[in-house]
PDB file of C-alpha atoms in Angstrom:
ATOM      1  CA  LEU A1029     137.106 -51.497 -32.909  1.00  0.00           C
ATOM      2  CA  ALA A1030     136.124 -47.891 -33.777  1.00  0.00           C
ATOM      3  CA  LYS A1031     136.063 -45.870 -31.340  1.00  0.00           C
ATOM      4  CA  THR A1032     133.388 -42.822 -30.888  1.00  0.00           C
ATOM      5  CA  THR A1033     133.888 -39.202 -29.533  1.00  0.00           C
ATOM      6  CA  GLN A1034     130.635 -37.130 -28.640  1.00  0.00           C
ATOM      7  CA  PRO A1035     129.868 -34.813 -26.227  1.00  0.00           C
ATOM      8  CA  ILE A1036     129.412 -35.269 -21.982  1.00  0.00           C
ATOM      9  CA  SER A1037     126.137 -32.991 -22.267  1.00  0.00           C
ATOM     10  CA  MET A1038     124.040 -30.518 -24.438  1.00  0.00           C
ATOM     11  CA  ASP A1039     121.175 -28.146 -23.046  1.00  0.00           C
ATOM     12  CA  SER A1040     118.136 -27.161 -25.035  1.00  0.00           C
ATOM     13  CA  TYR A1041     115.191 -26.088 -24.301  1.00  0.00           C
ATOM     14  CA  GLU A1042     111.400 -26.974 -25.419  1.00  0.00           C
ATOM     15  CA  GLY A1043     110.658 -27.072 -29.550  1.00  0.00           C
ATOM     16  CA  GLN A1044     113.965 -27.070 -30.790  1.00  0.00           C
ATOM     17  CA  GLU A1045     115.998 -28.624 -33.106  1.00  0.00           C
ATOM     18  CA  VAL A1046     118.767 -30.803 -31.062  1.00  0.00           C
ATOM     19  CA  ASN A1047     121.942 -32.021 -33.126  1.00  0.00           C
ATOM     20  CA  ILE A1048     124.143 -35.015 -31.632  1.00  0.00           C
ATOM     21  CA  THR A1049     127.690 -35.584 -33.476  1.00  0.00           C
ATOM     22  CA  CYS A1050     129.406 -38.410 -32.929  1.00  0.00           C
ATOM     23  CA  SER A1051     132.903 -38.634 -34.472  1.00  0.00           C
ATOM     24  CA  HIS A1052     134.270 -42.522 -35.777  1.00  0.00           C
ATOM     25  CA  ASN A1053     137.495 -42.233 -37.509  1.00  0.00           C
ATOM     26  CA  ASN A1054     138.331 -45.134 -38.249  1.00  0.00           C
ATOM     27  CA  ILE A1055     135.274 -46.660 -38.747  1.00  0.00           C
ATOM     28  CA  ALA A1056     135.413 -49.105 -41.036  1.00  0.00           C
ATOM     29  CA  THR A1057     133.896 -50.598 -44.273  1.00  0.00           C
ATOM     30  CA  ASN A1058     131.304 -53.346 -42.021  1.00  0.00           C
ATOM     31  CA  ASP A1059     130.053 -51.339 -40.018  1.00  0.00           C
ATOM     32  CA  TYR A1060     127.016 -49.029 -38.346  1.00  0.00           C
ATOM     33  CA  ILE A1061     126.406 -46.516 -36.720  1.00  0.00           C
ATOM     34  CA  THR A1062     123.907 -46.680 -33.903  1.00  0.00           C
ATOM     35  CA  TRP A1063     121.900 -44.972 -31.984  1.00  0.00           C
ATOM     36  CA  TYR A1064     120.588 -45.753 -28.703  1.00  0.00           C
ATOM     37  CA  GLN A1065     118.739 -43.907 -25.851  1.00  0.00           C
ATOM     38  CA  GLN A1066     119.164 -43.894 -22.515  1.00  0.00           C
ATOM     39  CA  PHE A1067     116.659 -42.696 -19.358  1.00  0.00           C
ATOM     40  CA  PRO A1068     117.371 -43.226 -15.668  1.00  0.00           C
ATOM     41  CA  SER A1069     116.446 -45.907 -14.839  1.00  0.00           C
ATOM     42  CA  GLN A1070     115.902 -47.717 -17.941  1.00  0.00           C
ATOM     43  CA  GLY A1071     118.083 -49.331 -19.861  1.00  0.00           C
ATOM     44  CA  PRO A1072     118.591 -48.378 -23.478  1.00  0.00           C
ATOM     45  CA  ARG A1073     116.287 -48.343 -26.260  1.00  0.00           C
ATOM     46  CA  PHE A1074     117.242 -48.259 -29.609  1.00  0.00           C
ATOM     47  CA  ILE A1075     116.907 -44.931 -31.598  1.00  0.00           C
ATOM     48  CA  ILE A1076     117.832 -44.902 -35.215  1.00  0.00           C
ATOM     49  CA  GLN A1077     120.891 -46.589 -36.887  1.00  0.00           C
ATOM     50  CA  GLY A1078     122.167 -45.985 -40.426  1.00  0.00           C
ATOM     51  CA  TYR A1079     125.207 -46.767 -43.130  1.00  0.00           C
ATOM     52  CA  LYS A1080     125.393 -43.424 -44.933  1.00  0.00           C
ATOM     53  CA  THR A1081     123.864 -40.771 -46.123  1.00  0.00           C
ATOM     54  CA  LYS A1082     120.906 -39.822 -44.236  1.00  0.00           C
ATOM     55  CA  VAL A1083     118.172 -41.930 -42.155  1.00  0.00           C
ATOM     56  CA  THR A1084     114.866 -40.692 -41.172  1.00  0.00           C
ATOM     57  CA  ASN A1085     112.018 -42.837 -38.735  1.00  0.00           C
ATOM     58  CA  GLU A1086     108.703 -41.354 -36.423  1.00  0.00           C
ATOM     59  CA  VAL A1087     111.515 -40.500 -33.731  1.00  0.00           C
ATOM     60  CA  ALA A1088     114.864 -38.731 -34.835  1.00  0.00           C
ATOM     61  CA  SER A1089     117.334 -38.703 -38.818  1.00  0.00           C
ATOM     62  CA  LEU A1090     120.637 -39.612 -38.638  1.00  0.00           C
ATOM     63  CA  PHE A1091     122.394 -37.500 -41.049  1.00  0.00           C
ATOM     64  CA  ILE A1092     125.962 -39.674 -42.596  1.00  0.00           C
ATOM     65  CA  PRO A1093     128.535 -37.391 -45.209  1.00  0.00           C
ATOM     66  CA  ALA A1094     130.307 -39.243 -47.573  1.00  0.00           C
ATOM     67  CA  ASP A1095     133.280 -40.217 -45.156  1.00  0.00           C
ATOM     68  CA  ARG A1096     131.395 -41.826 -42.487  1.00  0.00           C
ATOM     69  CA  LYS A1097     133.739 -40.432 -40.269  1.00  0.00           C
ATOM     70  CA  SER A1098     130.833 -38.902 -38.478  1.00  0.00           C
ATOM     71  CA  SER A1099     127.301 -39.191 -37.828  1.00  0.00           C
ATOM     72  CA  THR A1100     124.809 -36.236 -36.216  1.00  0.00           C
ATOM     73  CA  LEU A1101     121.795 -37.255 -34.855  1.00  0.00           C
ATOM     74  CA  SER A1102     118.990 -34.704 -35.104  1.00  0.00           C
ATOM     75  CA  LEU A1103     115.910 -34.352 -33.170  1.00  0.00           C
ATOM     76  CA  PRO A1104     113.182 -31.904 -34.069  1.00  0.00           C
ATOM     77  CA  ARG A1105     111.730 -30.360 -31.254  1.00  0.00           C
ATOM     78  CA  VAL A1106     112.269 -31.676 -28.421  1.00  0.00           C
ATOM     79  CA  SER A1107     109.854 -32.049 -25.355  1.00  0.00           C
ATOM     80  CA  LEU A1108     111.110 -32.592 -21.991  1.00  0.00           C
ATOM     81  CA  SER A1109     110.407 -36.056 -21.864  1.00  0.00           C
ATOM     82  CA  ASP A1110     113.697 -36.387 -24.383  1.00  0.00           C
ATOM     83  CA  THR A1111     116.259 -35.360 -21.624  1.00  0.00           C
ATOM     84  CA  ALA A1112     117.747 -39.039 -21.632  1.00  0.00           C
ATOM     85  CA  VAL A1113     121.135 -39.765 -22.203  1.00  0.00           C
ATOM     86  CA  TYR A1114     121.919 -40.587 -26.257  1.00  0.00           C
ATOM     87  CA  TYR A1115     124.776 -42.984 -27.409  1.00  0.00           C
ATOM     88  CA  CYS A1116     126.303 -43.844 -30.647  1.00  0.00           C
ATOM     89  CA  LEU A1117     127.614 -47.125 -31.269  1.00  0.00           C
ATOM     90  CA  VAL A1118     129.512 -48.334 -34.228  1.00  0.00           C
ATOM     91  CA  GLY A1119     129.707 -52.038 -34.974  1.00  0.00           C
ATOM     92  CA  ASP A1120     129.918 -54.649 -37.777  1.00  0.00           C
ATOM     93  CA  ARG A1121     126.143 -55.581 -38.071  1.00  0.00           C
ATOM     94  CA  ARG A1122     126.299 -58.141 -38.990  1.00  0.00           C
ATOM     95  CA  ASN A1123     125.413 -60.580 -36.673  1.00  0.00           C
ATOM     96  CA  ALA A1124     123.918 -60.060 -33.511  1.00  0.00           C
ATOM     97  CA  GLY A1125     127.107 -61.814 -31.605  1.00  0.00           C
ATOM     98  CA  ASN A1126     129.070 -58.351 -32.748  1.00  0.00           C
ATOM     99  CA  ASN A1127     126.919 -56.634 -30.939  1.00  0.00           C
ATOM    100  CA  ARG A1128     129.304 -57.818 -27.232  1.00  0.00           C
ATOM    101  CA  LYS A1129     132.226 -55.720 -28.537  1.00  0.00           C
ATOM    102  CA  LEU A1130     130.311 -52.424 -29.436  1.00  0.00           C
ATOM    103  CA  ILE A1131     132.142 -50.008 -26.564  1.00  0.00           C
ATOM    104  CA  TRP A1132     129.588 -47.925 -25.163  1.00  0.00           C
ATOM    105  CA  GLY A1133     131.084 -44.676 -24.260  1.00  0.00           C
ATOM    106  CA  LEU A1134     129.739 -42.049 -22.003  1.00  0.00           C
ATOM    107  CA  GLY A1135     127.232 -40.808 -23.868  1.00  0.00           C
ATOM    108  CA  THR A1136     125.937 -37.409 -24.074  1.00  0.00           C
ATOM    109  CA  SER A1137     123.819 -35.890 -21.608  1.00  0.00           C
ATOM    110  CA  LEU A1138     120.896 -33.983 -22.936  1.00  0.00           C
ATOM    111  CA  ALA A1139     119.333 -31.796 -20.888  1.00  0.00           C
ATOM    112  CA  VAL A1140     115.539 -30.417 -22.048  1.00  0.00           C
ATOM    113  CA  ASN A1141     114.559 -27.506 -20.399  1.00  0.00           C
ATOM    114  CA  PRO A1142     111.435 -25.932 -20.549  1.00  0.00           C
TER     115      PRO A1142
ATOM    116  CA  GLY B 648     104.481 -58.117 -27.203  1.00  0.00           C
ATOM    117  CA  ALA B 649     106.444 -58.581 -23.872  1.00  0.00           C
ATOM    118  CA  GLY B 650     109.727 -57.180 -24.022  1.00  0.00           C
ATOM    119  CA  VAL B 651     113.125 -58.436 -22.019  1.00  0.00           C
ATOM    120  CA  SER B 652     112.154 -58.495 -18.653  1.00  0.00           C
ATOM    121  CA  GLN B 653     114.141 -58.685 -15.249  1.00  0.00           C
ATOM    122  CA  SER B 654     114.522 -59.296 -11.868  1.00  0.00           C
ATOM    123  CA  PRO B 655     114.556 -58.179  -9.425  1.00  0.00           C
ATOM    124  CA  SER B 656     114.604 -55.241  -9.930  1.00  0.00           C
ATOM    125  CA  ASN B 657     116.500 -53.807  -7.095  1.00  0.00           C
ATOM    126  CA  LYS B 658     118.957 -56.087  -5.156  1.00  0.00           C
ATOM    127  CA  VAL B 659     120.575 -54.962  -1.571  1.00  0.00           C
ATOM    128  CA  THR B 660     122.707 -57.600  -0.030  1.00  0.00           C
ATOM    129  CA  GLU B 661     126.060 -57.302   1.919  1.00  0.00           C
ATOM    130  CA  LYS B 662     129.658 -58.141   1.544  1.00  0.00           C
ATOM    131  CA  GLY B 663     130.322 -62.031   0.765  1.00  0.00           C
ATOM    132  CA  LYS B 664     126.612 -62.812   0.028  1.00  0.00           C
ATOM    133  CA  ASP B 665     126.146 -64.281  -3.264  1.00  0.00           C
ATOM    134  CA  VAL B 666     123.733 -63.655  -5.569  1.00  0.00           C
ATOM    135  CA  GLU B 667     121.401 -64.235  -8.046  1.00  0.00           C
ATOM    136  CA  LEU B 668     119.930 -61.854 -10.778  1.00  0.00           C
ATOM    137  CA  ARG B 669     117.288 -63.056 -13.848  1.00  0.00           C
ATOM    138  CA  CYS B 670     116.491 -62.193 -17.508  1.00  0.00           C
ATOM    139  CA  ASP B 671     113.655 -62.693 -19.031  1.00  0.00           C
ATOM    140  CA  PRO B 672     114.045 -62.446 -23.450  1.00  0.00           C
ATOM    141  CA  ILE B 673     111.976 -61.759 -25.845  1.00  0.00           C
ATOM    142  CA  SER B 674     110.340 -64.720 -26.710  1.00  0.00           C
ATOM    143  CA  GLY B 675     111.894 -66.382 -29.844  1.00  0.00           C
ATOM    144  CA  HIS B 676     115.447 -64.099 -29.473  1.00  0.00           C
ATOM    145  CA  THR B 677     118.589 -66.273 -30.050  1.00  0.00           C
ATOM    146  CA  ALA B 678     121.188 -64.162 -28.312  1.00  0.00           C
ATOM    147  CA  LEU B 679     121.008 -62.985 -25.204  1.00  0.00           C
ATOM    148  CA  TYR B 680     123.156 -60.634 -23.556  1.00  0.00           C
ATOM    149  CA  TRP B 681     124.282 -59.394 -20.150  1.00  0.00           C
ATOM    150  CA  TYR B 682     126.051 -55.966 -19.452  1.00  0.00           C
ATOM    151  CA  ARG B 683     127.133 -53.621 -15.814  1.00  0.00           C
ATOM    152  CA  GLN B 684     125.976 -50.434 -15.976  1.00  0.00           C
ATOM    153  CA  SER B 685     128.223 -48.028 -13.036  1.00  0.00           C
ATOM    154  CA  LEU B 686     127.184 -44.982 -12.243  1.00  0.00           C
ATOM    155  CA  GLY B 687     127.521 -42.626 -14.677  1.00  0.00           C
ATOM    156  CA  GLN B 688     129.237 -44.695 -16.833  1.00  0.00           C
ATOM    157  CA  GLY B 689     128.769 -46.560 -19.515  1.00  0.00           C
ATOM    158  CA  LEU B 690     127.019 -50.576 -20.602  1.00  0.00           C
ATOM    159  CA  GLU B 691     130.180 -52.718 -19.872  1.00  0.00           C
ATOM    160  CA  PHE B 692     130.116 -56.649 -21.963  1.00  0.00           C
ATOM    161  CA  LEU B 693     130.262 -58.952 -19.418  1.00  0.00           C
ATOM    162  CA  ILE B 694     128.422 -62.409 -21.046  1.00  0.00           C
ATOM    163  CA  TYR B 695     127.098 -63.491 -24.140  1.00  0.00           C
ATOM    164  CA  PHE B 696     124.764 -66.436 -25.451  1.00  0.00           C
ATOM    165  CA  GLN B 697     124.075 -66.906 -28.644  1.00  0.00           C
ATOM    166  CA  GLY B 698     121.448 -70.567 -29.170  1.00  0.00           C
ATOM    167  CA  ASN B 699     123.332 -73.710 -28.355  1.00  0.00           C
ATOM    168  CA  SER B 700     126.625 -72.192 -29.146  1.00  0.00           C
ATOM    169  CA  ALA B 701     129.031 -72.210 -25.854  1.00  0.00           C
ATOM    170  CA  PRO B 702     128.612 -68.717 -23.986  1.00  0.00           C
ATOM    171  CA  ASP B 703     131.315 -65.992 -25.030  1.00  0.00           C
ATOM    172  CA  LYS B 704     132.540 -65.383 -21.222  1.00  0.00           C
ATOM    173  CA  SER B 705     135.299 -63.018 -21.655  1.00  0.00           C
ATOM    174  CA  GLY B 706     133.661 -60.232 -20.653  1.00  0.00           C
ATOM    175  CA  LEU B 707     133.434 -61.023 -16.690  1.00  0.00           C
ATOM    176  CA  PRO B 708     135.318 -59.200 -14.195  1.00  0.00           C
ATOM    177  CA  SER B 709     136.309 -62.384 -11.996  1.00  0.00           C
ATOM    178  CA  ASP B 710     135.919 -65.818 -11.156  1.00  0.00           C
ATOM    179  CA  ARG B 711     133.164 -64.787  -8.915  1.00  0.00           C
ATOM    180  CA  PHE B 712     131.020 -64.306 -11.812  1.00  0.00           C
ATOM    181  CA  SER B 713     129.201 -66.919 -13.972  1.00  0.00           C
ATOM    182  CA  ALA B 714     125.909 -67.007 -15.811  1.00  0.00           C
ATOM    183  CA  GLU B 715     123.730 -70.002 -17.247  1.00  0.00           C
ATOM    184  CA  ARG B 716     121.086 -69.590 -19.721  1.00  0.00           C
ATOM    185  CA  THR B 717     118.183 -72.557 -19.468  1.00  0.00           C
ATOM    186  CA  GLY B 718     116.407 -74.039 -22.928  1.00  0.00           C
ATOM    187  CA  GLY B 719     117.850 -71.386 -24.701  1.00  0.00           C
ATOM    188  CA  SER B 720     115.036 -68.766 -23.036  1.00  0.00           C
ATOM    189  CA  VAL B 721     115.892 -67.516 -19.219  1.00  0.00           C
ATOM    190  CA  SER B 722     119.258 -67.047 -17.674  1.00  0.00           C
ATOM    191  CA  THR B 723     120.774 -66.391 -14.501  1.00  0.00           C
ATOM    192  CA  LEU B 724     123.571 -64.270 -13.477  1.00  0.00           C
ATOM    193  CA  THR B 725     125.192 -65.645 -10.471  1.00  0.00           C
ATOM    194  CA  ILE B 726     127.568 -63.446  -8.094  1.00  0.00           C
ATOM    195  CA  GLN B 727     129.744 -64.665  -5.570  1.00  0.00           C
ATOM    196  CA  ARG B 728     130.695 -63.402  -2.308  1.00  0.00           C
ATOM    197  CA  THR B 729     129.803 -59.713  -3.687  1.00  0.00           C
ATOM    198  CA  GLN B 730     132.493 -56.944  -3.120  1.00  0.00           C
ATOM    199  CA  GLN B 731     131.169 -53.862  -2.397  1.00  0.00           C
ATOM    200  CA  GLU B 732     132.784 -52.612  -5.998  1.00  0.00           C
ATOM    201  CA  ASP B 733     130.171 -55.766  -7.555  1.00  0.00           C
ATOM    202  CA  SER B 734     127.373 -52.160  -7.141  1.00  0.00           C
ATOM    203  CA  ALA B 735     125.893 -51.107  -9.833  1.00  0.00           C
ATOM    204  CA  VAL B 736     123.414 -51.976 -12.786  1.00  0.00           C
ATOM    205  CA  TYR B 737     123.046 -54.931 -14.618  1.00  0.00           C
ATOM    206  CA  LEU B 738     121.441 -54.932 -17.955  1.00  0.00           C
ATOM    207  CA  CYS B 739     119.745 -57.736 -20.072  1.00  0.00           C
ATOM    208  CA  ALA B 740     119.256 -57.424 -23.532  1.00  0.00           C
ATOM    209  CA  SER B 741     117.815 -60.086 -26.058  1.00  0.00           C
ATOM    210  CA  SER B 742     118.171 -59.987 -30.500  1.00  0.00           C
ATOM    211  CA  LEU B 743     117.982 -61.702 -32.623  1.00  0.00           C
ATOM    212  CA  ASP B 744     120.220 -63.940 -34.849  1.00  0.00           C
ATOM    213  CA  GLY B 745     121.394 -63.314 -38.233  1.00  0.00           C
ATOM    214  CA  ALA B 746     120.028 -59.959 -40.040  1.00  0.00           C
ATOM    215  CA  GLU B 747     118.806 -58.648 -36.584  1.00  0.00           C
ATOM    216  CA  ARG B 748     121.075 -56.613 -34.298  1.00  0.00           C
ATOM    217  CA  THR B 749     119.362 -54.179 -32.419  1.00  0.00           C
ATOM    218  CA  GLN B 750     119.066 -54.941 -28.706  1.00  0.00           C
ATOM    219  CA  TYR B 751     115.736 -54.734 -26.721  1.00  0.00           C
ATOM    220  CA  PHE B 752     117.437 -53.357 -23.356  1.00  0.00           C
ATOM    221  CA  GLY B 753     115.226 -54.557 -19.965  1.00  0.00           C
ATOM    222  CA  PRO B 754     114.763 -52.600 -16.521  1.00  0.00           C
ATOM    223  CA  GLY B 755     118.127 -53.572 -15.212  1.00  0.00           C
ATOM    224  CA  THR B 756     118.196 -54.781 -11.972  1.00  0.00           C
ATOM    225  CA  ARG B 757     120.117 -51.958  -9.169  1.00  0.00           C
ATOM    226  CA  LEU B 758     122.764 -54.154  -7.314  1.00  0.00           C
ATOM    227  CA  THR B 759     123.957 -52.657  -4.231  1.00  0.00           C
ATOM    228  CA  VAL B 760     126.105 -54.422  -1.898  1.00  0.00           C
ATOM    229  CA  LEU B 761     126.711 -52.972   1.625  1.00  0.00           C
TER     230      LEU B 761
END
């Protein structure tokens, strides 16, 4: 199982771009990279998923270098409401059952200040 | 559409009592997961249901924990003879099987064992 490493915490200010990098040195060929966001007193919420290069949606961008040993979640122009814990997960997405094997670390606690 | 719902949102019980936690997954989702999240920690997998297959109970911490899923929809997690170390947020998630890997989480049930 691919283990991930990400910073425990980050601080930012409203309007700034935030980049959270996750290391996953032993990522396997069939593994995808998924990021979830969790607000206090809520369950995690899917943000973005990718396999290689760059993925962008209405919420964030995900940058994955060619060796796939790391990935960077980019949040453009953060607001106070982006204060949350962000989890980087790596796993085989070929079937839903593989989700149970995902290792949820401590995530990155992002604090957005006014 | 309706998301994953869980009840109760909060449960306070005395040590030694039994508790039941309920999860209503998204309609049509065949995969259902239970997780536990202790304060300031990542998610800990407990049990996984997929359609009519036998559940994967490999994450259950002890035989005091059990879960069932009736009719392939609603699930109940039961903790017997609760202990103080069972205090945590219990999260339920569901996902489609096959091509869909994203998990949709409920708001969780905060269990406090006194």
